[in-house]
GROMACS .gro file of N, CA and C in nm:
model
  513
    1MET      N    1   7.491   0.865  -4.511
    1MET     CA    2   7.386   0.962  -4.485
    1MET      C    3   7.254   0.888  -4.468
    2GLU      N    4   7.176   0.930  -4.373
    2GLU     CA    5   7.051   0.863  -4.341
    2GLU      C    6   6.944   0.898  -4.443
    3GLU      N    7   6.870   0.797  -4.486
    3GLU     CA    8   6.760   0.818  -4.580
    3GLU      C    9   6.647   0.891  -4.508
    4ARG      N   10   6.584   0.981  -4.578
    4ARG     CA   11   6.471   1.055  -4.522
    4ARG      C   12   6.354   1.048  -4.619
    5ALA      N   13   6.235   1.056  -4.564
    5ALA     CA   14   6.114   1.050  -4.645
    5ALA      C   15   6.028   1.171  -4.614
    6SER      N   16   5.950   1.212  -4.713
    6SER     CA   17   5.859   1.324  -4.692
    6SER      C   18   5.726   1.272  -4.638
    7VAL      N   19   5.650   1.361  -4.579
    7VAL     CA   20   5.519   1.324  -4.525
    7VAL      C   21   5.429   1.277  -4.638
    8ILE      N   22   5.439   1.342  -4.754
    8ILE     CA   23   5.357   1.303  -4.870
    8ILE      C   24   5.385   1.158  -4.908
    9LYS      N   25   5.512   1.117  -4.910
    9LYS     CA   26   5.547   0.978  -4.945
    9LYS      C   27   5.497   0.882  -4.837
   10LEU      N   28   5.508   0.922  -4.711
   10LEU     CA   29   5.463   0.836  -4.602
   10LEU      C   30   5.312   0.817  -4.604
   11LEU      N   31   5.239   0.918  -4.650
   11LEU     CA   32   5.094   0.905  -4.659
   11LEU      C   33   5.054   0.813  -4.773
   12GLY      N   34   5.143   0.793  -4.869
   12GLY     CA   35   5.115   0.704  -4.980
   12GLY      C   36   5.022   0.763  -5.085
   13LEU      N   37   5.015   0.894  -5.091
   13LEU     CA   38   4.930   0.958  -5.191
   13LEU      C   39   4.993   0.945  -5.329
   14PRO      N   40   4.911   0.927  -5.434
   14PRO     CA   41   4.965   0.916  -5.569
   14PRO      C   42   5.033   1.046  -5.611
   15ASP      N   43   5.137   1.034  -5.691
   15ASP     CA   44   5.213   1.151  -5.734
   15ASP      C   45   5.127   1.250  -5.813
   16ALA      N   46   5.037   1.198  -5.898
   16ALA     CA   47   4.952   1.287  -5.977
   16ALA      C   48   4.862   1.371  -5.886
   17PHE      N   49   4.808   1.309  -5.783
   17PHE     CA   50   4.721   1.380  -5.690
   17PHE      C   51   4.798   1.487  -5.614
   18THR      N   52   4.916   1.453  -5.566
   18THR     CA   53   4.995   1.551  -5.491
   18THR      C   54   5.042   1.664  -5.581
   19GLY      N   55   5.068   1.633  -5.707
   19GLY     CA   56   5.104   1.739  -5.802
   19GLY      C   57   4.988   1.835  -5.824
   20MET      N   58   4.868   1.781  -5.834
   20MET     CA   59   4.750   1.868  -5.851
   20MET      C   60   4.727   1.953  -5.726
   21LEU      N   61   4.747   1.895  -5.608
   21LEU     CA   62   4.735   1.973  -5.485
   21LEU      C   63   4.832   2.091  -5.485
   22LEU      N   64   4.953   2.065  -5.528
   22LEU     CA   65   5.054   2.169  -5.532
   22LEU      C   66   5.017   2.278  -5.632
   23ILE      N   67   4.966   2.239  -5.747
   23ILE     CA   68   4.925   2.337  -5.849
   23ILE      C   69   4.809   2.422  -5.798
   24PHE      N   70   4.709   2.358  -5.738
   24PHE     CA   71   4.594   2.434  -5.687
   24PHE      C   72   4.635   2.527  -5.573
   25SER      N   73   4.727   2.483  -5.489
   25SER     CA   74   4.770   2.572  -5.381
   25SER      C   75   4.851   2.690  -5.436
   26PHE      N   76   4.925   2.668  -5.546
   26PHE     CA   77   4.998   2.777  -5.610
   26PHE      C   78   4.900   2.877  -5.671
   27ILE      N   79   4.793   2.826  -5.733
   27ILE     CA   80   4.690   2.914  -5.788
   27ILE      C   81   4.624   2.994  -5.676
   28LEU      N   82   4.597   2.926  -5.564
   28LEU     CA   83   4.538   2.994  -5.448
   28LEU      C   84   4.633   3.101  -5.394
   29LEU      N   85   4.762   3.077  -5.402
   29LEU     CA   86   4.862   3.175  -5.358
   29LEU      C   87   4.858   3.300  -5.446
   30LEU      N   88   4.845   3.281  -5.578
   30LEU     CA   89   4.850   3.393  -5.672
   30LEU      C   90   4.714   3.458  -5.696
   31ALA      N   91   4.606   3.392  -5.661
   31ALA     CA   92   4.471   3.440  -5.693
   31ALA      C   93   4.443   3.582  -5.646
   32PRO      N   94   4.476   3.622  -5.523
   32PRO     CA   95   4.441   3.759  -5.483
   32PRO      C   96   4.517   3.866  -5.561
   33TYR      N   97   4.632   3.832  -5.614
   33TYR     CA   98   4.712   3.930  -5.687
   33TYR      C   99   4.674   3.937  -5.835
   34LEU      N  100   4.614   3.832  -5.887
   34LEU     CA  101   4.576   3.827  -6.028
   34LEU      C  102   4.424   3.823  -6.044
   35SER      N  103   4.354   3.877  -5.948
   35SER     CA  104   4.208   3.875  -5.947
   35SER      C  105   4.152   3.938  -6.075
   36GLY      N  106   4.067   3.862  -6.144
   36GLY     CA  107   4.003   3.911  -6.266
   36GLY      C  108   4.087   3.894  -6.391
   37ALA      N  109   4.206   3.836  -6.382
   37ALA     CA  110   4.293   3.819  -6.499
   37ALA      C  111   4.238   3.709  -6.590
   38ASP      N  112   4.269   3.720  -6.719
   38ASP     CA  113   4.223   3.623  -6.818
   38ASP      C  114   4.345   3.570  -6.892
   39PHE      N  115   4.375   3.442  -6.872
   39PHE     CA  116   4.488   3.378  -6.938
   39PHE      C  117   4.439   3.277  -7.042
   40GLY      N  118   4.345   3.313  -7.122
   40GLY     CA  119   4.291   3.221  -7.221
   40GLY      C  120   4.202   3.118  -7.153
   41PRO      N  121   4.248   2.992  -7.149
   41PRO     CA  122   4.164   2.889  -7.086
   41PRO      C  123   4.157   2.904  -6.934
   42PHE      N  124   4.252   2.979  -6.877
   42PHE     CA  125   4.253   2.998  -6.732
   42PHE      C  126   4.206   3.139  -6.699
   43LYS      N  127   4.089   3.145  -6.638
   43LYS     CA  128   4.033   3.274  -6.599
   43LYS      C  129   4.024   3.277  -6.446
   44ILE      N  130   4.082   3.381  -6.389
   44ILE     CA  131   4.077   3.395  -6.244
   44ILE      C  132   3.962   3.488  -6.211
   45PRO      N  133   3.872   3.444  -6.123
   45PRO     CA  134   3.755   3.527  -6.093
   45PRO      C  135   3.792   3.656  -6.021
   46GLN      N  136   3.700   3.752  -6.027
   46GLN     CA  137   3.716   3.879  -5.958
   46GLN      C  138   3.677   3.858  -5.812
   47PHE      N  139   3.763   3.897  -5.719
   47PHE     CA  140   3.736   3.879  -5.576
   47PHE      C  141   3.704   4.013  -5.512
   48THR      N  142   3.622   4.009  -5.408
   48THR     CA  143   3.594   4.130  -5.331
   48THR      C  144   3.717   4.163  -5.247
   49ASP      N  145   3.718   4.283  -5.190
   49ASP     CA  146   3.833   4.324  -5.108
   49ASP      C  147   3.850   4.235  -4.985
   50SER      N  148   3.739   4.198  -4.920
   50SER     CA  149   3.751   4.114  -4.800
   50SER      C  150   3.800   3.973  -4.839
   51ALA      N  151   3.754   3.922  -4.952
   51ALA     CA  152   3.800   3.790  -4.998
   51ALA      C  153   3.948   3.796  -5.035
   52ARG      N  154   3.989   3.906  -5.095
   52ARG     CA  155   4.130   3.923  -5.133
   52ARG      C  156   4.219   3.925  -5.008
   53LYS      N  157   4.174   3.994  -4.903
   53LYS     CA  158   4.253   4.000  -4.779
   53LYS      C  159   4.267   3.860  -4.719
   54LYS      N  160   4.157   3.784  -4.719
   54LYS     CA  161   4.161   3.649  -4.663
   54LYS      C  162   4.249   3.558  -4.747
   55LEU      N  163   4.241   3.571  -4.880
   55LEU     CA  164   4.324   3.488  -4.967
   55LEU      C  165   4.472   3.521  -4.953
   56LYS      N  166   4.503   3.646  -4.922
   56LYS     CA  167   4.644   3.684  -4.903
   56LYS      C  168   4.702   3.618  -4.778
   57ILE      N  169   4.615   3.579  -4.685
   57ILE     CA  170   4.660   3.510  -4.564
   57ILE      C  171   4.657   3.358  -4.585
   58ILE      N  172   4.545   3.309  -4.638
   58ILE     CA  173   4.526   3.165  -4.653
   58ILE      C  174   4.617   3.106  -4.761
   59GLY      N  175   4.630   3.175  -4.874
   59GLY     CA  176   4.708   3.123  -4.987
   59GLY      C  177   4.851   3.086  -4.950
   60PRO      N  178   4.928   3.180  -4.893
   60PRO     CA  179   5.066   3.145  -4.856
   60PRO      C  180   5.076   3.035  -4.751
   61ILE      N  181   4.982   3.034  -4.657
   61ILE     CA  182   4.986   2.931  -4.553
   61ILE      C  183   4.966   2.793  -4.615
   62VAL      N  184   4.866   2.779  -4.701
   62VAL     CA  185   4.839   2.650  -4.764
   62VAL      C  186   4.956   2.609  -4.853
   63PHE      N  187   5.007   2.703  -4.932
   63PHE     CA  188   5.116   2.671  -5.024
   63PHE      C  189   5.242   2.630  -4.948
   64LEU      N  190   5.280   2.706  -4.847
   64LEU     CA  191   5.401   2.673  -4.771
   64LEU      C  192   5.386   2.542  -4.693
   65THR      N  193   5.265   2.517  -4.644
   65THR     CA  194   5.241   2.390  -4.574
   65THR      C  195   5.262   2.273  -4.669
   66LEU      N  196   5.207   2.284  -4.789
   66LEU     CA  197   5.226   2.175  -4.886
   66LEU      C  198   5.372   2.160  -4.926
   67ILE      N  199   5.442   2.270  -4.942
   67ILE     CA  200   5.584   2.263  -4.976
   67ILE      C  201   5.660   2.190  -4.866
   68VAL      N  202   5.631   2.222  -4.741
   68VAL     CA  203   5.699   2.157  -4.628
   68VAL      C  204   5.668   2.008  -4.627
   69LEU      N  205   5.546   1.970  -4.664
   69LEU     CA  206   5.511   1.828  -4.667
   69LEU      C  207   5.590   1.752  -4.772
   70PHE      N  208   5.638   1.821  -4.875
   70PHE     CA  209   5.717   1.757  -4.980
   70PHE      C  210   5.864   1.742  -4.941
   71VAL      N  211   5.909   1.816  -4.842
   71VAL     CA  212   6.051   1.813  -4.803
   71VAL      C  213   6.080   1.683  -4.727
   72PRO      N  214   6.180   1.607  -4.772
   72PRO     CA  215   6.214   1.484  -4.700
   72PRO      C  216   6.283   1.516  -4.567
   73MET      N  217   6.210   1.500  -4.457
   73MET     CA  218   6.267   1.535  -4.327
   73MET      C  219   6.246   1.428  -4.222
   74ILE      N  220   6.168   1.325  -4.252
   74ILE     CA  221   6.143   1.220  -4.154
   74ILE      C  222   6.236   1.103  -4.185
   75PRO      N  223   6.314   1.058  -4.087
   75PRO     CA  224   6.405   0.946  -4.114
   75PRO      C  225   6.328   0.821  -4.154
   76ALA      N  226   6.367   0.764  -4.266
   76ALA     CA  227   6.304   0.639  -4.311
   76ALA      C  228   6.370   0.525  -4.237
   77ARG      N  229   6.291   0.442  -4.176
   77ARG     CA  230   6.345   0.332  -4.098
   77ARG      C  231   6.333   0.204  -4.178
   78ALA      N  232   6.437   0.175  -4.252
   78ALA     CA  233   6.442   0.051  -4.327
   78ALA      C  234   6.508  -0.055  -4.240
   79PRO      N  235   6.446  -0.172  -4.229
   79PRO     CA  236   6.508  -0.276  -4.147
   79PRO      C  237   6.639  -0.321  -4.209
   80LYS      N  238   6.740  -0.332  -4.124
   80LYS     CA  239   6.871  -0.374  -4.172
   80LYS      C  240   6.873  -0.527  -4.178
   81PRO      N  241   6.935  -0.581  -4.282
   81PRO     CA  242   6.942  -0.727  -4.290
   81PRO      C  243   7.030  -0.782  -4.179
   82ASN      N  244   6.991  -0.898  -4.128
   82ASN     CA  245   7.070  -0.960  -4.022
   82ASN      C  246   7.198  -1.015  -4.082
   83GLU      N  247   7.307  -0.992  -4.013
   83GLU     CA  248   7.434  -1.044  -4.059
   83GLU      C  249   7.447  -1.188  -4.013
   84PRO      N  250   7.470  -1.281  -4.106
   84PRO     CA  251   7.480  -1.421  -4.065
   84PRO      C  252   7.610  -1.447  -3.991
   85GLY      N  253   7.598  -1.523  -3.885
   85GLY     CA  254   7.717  -1.560  -3.808
   85GLY      C  255   7.777  -1.686  -3.868
   86PRO      N  256   7.890  -1.733  -3.814
   86PRO     CA  257   7.953  -1.852  -3.869
   86PRO      C  258   7.865  -1.975  -3.858
   87ALA      N  259   7.784  -1.985  -3.753
   87ALA     CA  260   7.696  -2.101  -3.738
   87ALA      C  261   7.584  -2.098  -3.841
   88ASP      N  262   7.542  -1.979  -3.883
   88ASP     CA  263   7.433  -1.968  -3.978
   88ASP      C  264   7.474  -2.014  -4.118
   89ASN      N  265   7.600  -2.002  -4.152
   89ASN     CA  266   7.645  -2.037  -4.286
   89ASN      C  267   7.633  -2.186  -4.313
   90THR      N  268   7.642  -2.269  -4.211
   90THR     CA  269   7.638  -2.413  -4.232
   90THR      C  270   7.496  -2.464  -4.248
   91ASN      N  271   7.397  -2.389  -4.205
   91ASN     CA  272   7.259  -2.436  -4.211
   91ASN      C  273   7.176  -2.366  -4.316
   92LYS      N  274   7.237  -2.309  -4.415
   92LYS     CA  275   7.160  -2.240  -4.518
   92LYS      C  276   7.085  -2.341  -4.601
   93PRO      N  277   6.957  -2.314  -4.634
   93PRO     CA  278   6.885  -2.406  -4.720
   93PRO      C  279   6.951  -2.409  -4.858
   94GLY      N  280   6.957  -2.526  -4.915
   94GLY     CA  281   7.015  -2.539  -5.047
   94GLY      C  282   7.162  -2.573  -5.041
   95SER      N  283   7.224  -2.570  -4.923
   95SER     CA  284   7.364  -2.608  -4.911
   95SER      C  285   7.372  -2.759  -4.922
   96PRO      N  286   7.480  -2.811  -4.978
   96PRO     CA  287   7.491  -2.956  -4.988
   96PRO      C  288   7.498  -3.019  -4.850
   97GLY      N  289   7.424  -3.129  -4.835
   97GLY     CA  290   7.429  -3.204  -4.710
   97GLY      C  291   7.339  -3.148  -4.601
   98THR      N  292   7.252  -3.054  -4.634
   98THR     CA  293   7.162  -3.000  -4.532
   98THR      C  294   7.019  -3.035  -4.567
   99THR      N  295   6.938  -3.040  -4.467
   99THR     CA  296   6.796  -3.063  -4.490
   99THR      C  297   6.724  -2.931  -4.480
  100PRO      N  298   6.613  -2.916  -4.549
  100PRO     CA  299   6.540  -2.789  -4.539
  100PRO      C  300   6.494  -2.766  -4.396
  101PRO      N  301   6.492  -2.642  -4.352
  101PRO     CA  302   6.450  -2.613  -4.215
  101PRO      C  303   6.302  -2.645  -4.195
  102LYS      N  304   6.271  -2.694  -4.076
  102LYS     CA  305   6.132  -2.723  -4.043
  102LYS      C  306   6.064  -2.595  -3.997
  103ASN      N  307   5.934  -2.590  -4.016
  103ASN     CA  308   5.859  -2.474  -3.967
  103ASN      C  309   5.847  -2.486  -3.817
  104ASP      N  310   5.920  -2.406  -3.748
  104ASP     CA  311   5.922  -2.407  -3.603
  104ASP      C  312   5.831  -2.295  -3.554
  105GLU      N  313   5.725  -2.331  -3.484
  105GLU     CA  314   5.630  -2.230  -3.439
  105GLU      C  315   5.688  -2.144  -3.327
  106ASN      N  316   5.791  -2.194  -3.259
  106ASN     CA  317   5.851  -2.118  -3.151
  106ASN      C  318   5.952  -2.016  -3.199
  107ARG      N  319   5.989  -2.026  -3.328
  107ARG     CA  320   6.089  -1.933  -3.381
  107ARG      C  321   6.027  -1.794  -3.389
  108ALA      N  322   6.103  -1.693  -3.347
  108ALA     CA  323   6.052  -1.556  -3.344
  108ALA      C  324   6.052  -1.497  -3.485
  109THR      N  325   5.947  -1.427  -3.517
  109THR     CA  326   5.940  -1.357  -3.644
  109THR      C  327   6.013  -1.225  -3.629
  110PRO      N  328   6.049  -1.159  -3.741
  110PRO     CA  329   6.119  -1.031  -3.729
  110PRO      C  330   6.041  -0.928  -3.647
  111ILE      N  331   5.909  -0.931  -3.656
  111ILE     CA  332   5.828  -0.835  -3.581
  111ILE      C  333   5.841  -0.863  -3.431
  112ASP      N  334   5.838  -0.994  -3.395
  112ASP     CA  335   5.851  -1.029  -3.254
  112ASP      C  336   5.987  -0.987  -3.200
  113VAL      N  337   6.092  -1.006  -3.279
  113VAL     CA  338   6.226  -0.968  -3.235
  113VAL      C  339   6.232  -0.818  -3.213
  114ARG      N  340   6.174  -0.743  -3.304
  114ARG     CA  341   6.174  -0.597  -3.291
  114ARG      C  342   6.098  -0.556  -3.165
  115ALA      N  343   5.986  -0.622  -3.138
  115ALA     CA  344   5.909  -0.591  -3.017
  115ALA      C  345   5.988  -0.627  -2.892
  116GLN      N  346   6.058  -0.739  -2.895
  116GLN     CA  347   6.140  -0.778  -2.781
  116GLN      C  348   6.252  -0.678  -2.757
  117VAL      N  349   6.314  -0.634  -2.866
  117VAL     CA  350   6.421  -0.535  -2.854
  117VAL      C  351   6.367  -0.407  -2.793
  118GLN      N  352   6.251  -0.362  -2.840
  118GLN     CA  353   6.192  -0.240  -2.785
  118GLN      C  354   6.158  -0.255  -2.637
  119GLN      N  355   6.112  -0.375  -2.598
  119GLN     CA  356   6.084  -0.400  -2.456
  119GLN      C  357   6.211  -0.390  -2.372
  120HIS      N  358   6.320  -0.451  -2.422
  120HIS     CA  359   6.447  -0.445  -2.349
  120HIS      C  360   6.497  -0.301  -2.339
  121VAL      N  361   6.486  -0.226  -2.448
  121VAL     CA  362   6.531  -0.086  -2.446
  121VAL      C  363   6.446  -0.005  -2.350
  122LYS      N  364   6.315  -0.030  -2.350
  122LYS     CA  365   6.225   0.043  -2.259
  122LYS      C  366   6.261   0.013  -2.113
  123ARG      N  367   6.282  -0.117  -2.084
  123ARG     CA  368   6.319  -0.155  -1.947
  123ARG      C  369   6.454  -0.095  -1.909
  124ALA      N  370   6.547  -0.095  -2.005
  124ALA     CA  371   6.680  -0.038  -1.978
  124ALA      C  372   6.668   0.111  -1.945
  125ASN      N  373   6.584   0.183  -2.019
  125ASN     CA  374   6.564   0.326  -1.990
  125ASN      C  375   6.501   0.347  -1.854
  126GLU      N  376   6.404   0.261  -1.819
  126GLU     CA  377   6.340   0.274  -1.688
  126GLU      C  378   6.440   0.248  -1.576
  127LEU      N  379   6.521   0.143  -1.592
  127LEU     CA  380   6.622   0.112  -1.491
  127LEU      C  381   6.727   0.222  -1.483
  128TYR      N  382   6.764   0.277  -1.597
  128TYR     CA  383   6.861   0.387  -1.601
  128TYR      C  384   6.806   0.508  -1.527
  129ASN      N  385   6.678   0.538  -1.549
  129ASN     CA  386   6.615   0.651  -1.479
  129ASN      C  387   6.603   0.626  -1.329
  130ASP      N  388   6.597   0.497  -1.289
  130ASP     CA  389   6.593   0.462  -1.147
  130ASP      C  390   6.733   0.445  -1.090
  131ALA      N  391   6.837   0.480  -1.166
  131ALA     CA  392   6.978   0.474  -1.125
  131ALA      C  393   7.026   0.331  -1.103
  132ASP      N  394   6.962   0.233  -1.167
  132ASP     CA  395   7.008   0.094  -1.163
  132ASP      C  396   7.091   0.069  -1.288
  133LEU      N  397   7.218   0.110  -1.282
  133LEU     CA  398   7.304   0.102  -1.400
  133LEU      C  399   7.333  -0.041  -1.442
  134GLU      N  400   7.350  -0.131  -1.345
  134GLU     CA  401   7.379  -0.272  -1.378
  134GLU      C  402   7.261  -0.334  -1.452
  135GLY      N  403   7.141  -0.314  -1.400
  135GLY     CA  404   7.022  -0.369  -1.465
  135GLY      C  405   7.000  -0.309  -1.603
  136ALA      N  406   7.022  -0.179  -1.614
  136ALA     CA  407   7.005  -0.111  -1.743
  136ALA      C  408   7.107  -0.163  -1.844
  137LEU      N  409   7.229  -0.188  -1.797
  137LEU     CA  410   7.333  -0.240  -1.887
  137LEU      C  411   7.297  -0.380  -1.934
  138LYS      N  412   7.244  -0.464  -1.844
  138LYS     CA  413   7.203  -0.600  -1.882
  138LYS      C  414   7.091  -0.595  -1.985
  139GLU      N  415   6.994  -0.508  -1.964
  139GLU     CA  416   6.881  -0.498  -2.058
  139GLU      C  417   6.928  -0.448  -2.194
  140SER      N  418   7.017  -0.350  -2.196
  140SER     CA  419   7.066  -0.301  -2.325
  140SER      C  420   7.151  -0.407  -2.394
  141ASP      N  421   7.225  -0.488  -2.316
  141ASP     CA  422   7.301  -0.599  -2.376
  141ASP      C  423   7.206  -0.702  -2.437
  142GLN      N  424   7.096  -0.731  -2.368
  142GLN     CA  425   6.999  -0.826  -2.423
  142GLN      C  426   6.937  -0.772  -2.552
  143ALA      N  427   6.910  -0.643  -2.556
  143ALA     CA  428   6.856  -0.583  -2.679
  143ALA      C  429   6.958  -0.593  -2.791
  144LEU      N  430   7.084  -0.569  -2.760
  144LEU     CA  431   7.189  -0.577  -2.862
  144LEU      C  432   7.216  -0.720  -2.906
  145ASP      N  433   7.192  -0.818  -2.817
  145ASP     CA  434   7.205  -0.958  -2.858
  145ASP      C  435   7.100  -0.992  -2.963
  146LEU      N  436   6.979  -0.940  -2.945
  146LEU     CA  437   6.872  -0.967  -3.042
  146LEU      C  438   6.889  -0.888  -3.171
  147GLU      N  439   6.930  -0.763  -3.159
  147GLU     CA  440   6.947  -0.677  -3.276
  147GLU      C  441   7.075  -0.594  -3.258
  148PRO      N  442   7.187  -0.646  -3.309
  148PRO     CA  443   7.316  -0.580  -3.285
  148PRO      C  444   7.324  -0.437  -3.338
  149GLY      N  445   7.247  -0.402  -3.438
  149GLY     CA  446   7.256  -0.268  -3.495
  149GLY      C  447   7.161  -0.168  -3.433
  150ASN      N  448   7.096  -0.201  -3.322
  150ASN     CA  449   6.997  -0.111  -3.265
  150ASN      C  450   7.066   0.012  -3.206
  151ARG      N  451   7.033   0.126  -3.261
  151ARG     CA  452   7.099   0.251  -3.224
  151ARG      C  453   7.067   0.293  -3.081
  152GLU      N  454   6.938   0.281  -3.043
  152GLU     CA  455   6.898   0.322  -2.908
  152GLU      C  456   6.974   0.244  -2.801
  153ALA      N  457   6.978   0.112  -2.820
  153ALA     CA  458   7.045   0.027  -2.722
  153ALA      C  459   7.195   0.057  -2.717
  154ARG      N  460   7.256   0.078  -2.834
  154ARG     CA  461   7.398   0.110  -2.840
  154ARG      C  462   7.428   0.241  -2.769
  155ASP      N  463   7.346   0.344  -2.799
  155ASP     CA  464   7.368   0.475  -2.738
  155ASP      C  465   7.351   0.470  -2.587
  156LEU      N  466   7.247   0.398  -2.543
  156LEU     CA  467   7.222   0.387  -2.399
  156LEU      C  468   7.336   0.313  -2.331
  157LYS      N  469   7.382   0.205  -2.394
  157LYS     CA  470   7.493   0.129  -2.336
  157LYS      C  471   7.619   0.215  -2.326
  158ALA      N  472   7.647   0.291  -2.431
  158ALA     CA  473   7.765   0.379  -2.428
  158ALA      C  474   7.752   0.484  -2.318
  159GLU      N  475   7.633   0.538  -2.300
  159GLU     CA  476   7.612   0.638  -2.196
  159GLU      C  477   7.630   0.577  -2.057
  160ILE      N  478   7.575   0.457  -2.038
  160ILE     CA  479   7.588   0.389  -1.908
  160ILE      C  480   7.734   0.358  -1.879
  161GLU      N  481   7.805   0.307  -1.980
  161GLU     CA  482   7.947   0.275  -1.959
  161GLU      C  483   8.028   0.401  -1.930
  162GLY      N  484   7.993   0.512  -1.992
  162GLY     CA  485   8.060   0.638  -1.963
  162GLY      C  486   8.037   0.682  -1.819
  163ILE      N  487   7.915   0.667  -1.772
  163ILE     CA  488   7.883   0.703  -1.633
  163ILE      C  489   7.956   0.610  -1.537
  164ARG      N  490   7.960   0.481  -1.570
  164ARG     CA  491   8.029   0.386  -1.483
  164ARG      C  492   8.178   0.417  -1.474
  165LYS      N  493   8.238   0.458  -1.586
  165LYS     CA  494   8.380   0.495  -1.584
  165LYS      C  495   8.402   0.619  -1.499
  166THR      N  496   8.307   0.712  -1.505
  166THR     CA  497   8.318   0.833  -1.425
  166THR      C  498   8.305   0.802  -1.276
  167LEU      N  499   8.211   0.712  -1.243
  167LEU     CA  500   8.190   0.676  -1.103
  167LEU      C  501   8.302   0.588  -1.048
  168ASN      N  502   8.355   0.498  -1.130
  168ASN     CA  503   8.460   0.405  -1.087
  168ASN      C  504   8.582   0.423  -1.178
  169PRO      N  505   8.662   0.528  -1.160
  169PRO     CA  506   8.775   0.552  -1.250
  169PRO      C  507   8.886   0.448  -1.237
  170ALA      N  508   8.888   0.367  -1.130
  170ALA     CA  509   8.995   0.269  -1.111
  170ALA      C  510   8.981   0.152  -1.207
  171ARG      N  511   8.863   0.128  -1.260
  171ARG     CA  512   8.840   0.013  -1.349
  171ARG      C  513   8.906   0.029  -1.479
   0.00000   0.00000   0.00000
């Protein structure tokens, strides 16, 4: 199952602050119905009829909006660890008989790889929209070479291969 995050978590607001927002919005929701009530330390002021009408509209909207912000509905995109290939196992730092890797300035950082993958996927989509299935397939293959678990590239490649099978059933 895919991990999901709420908007509140993505904003990075402290839990205490978001809890207080929720409490105040709940009070705002109940205020027009309990106008003038006295609960000891909590006293709800007396509202005029026009203020009560406005609070009956604003209160539920604010409260429901905050509740929706707490619902985890946005897919959290955690980077997947790269799976080491057989060649990678022999060059691990700390393995007997190996030297520590040198700082290679030409080596791509994870951010650069992700950007390259997105460029290949973007080009593949453009070529696909221009009906260049071969070019789109090559671009999606290049994206998958850089990041084998990329869902967009995999889905696009599967769609292109399905279309190619439909167009050329003899293959």
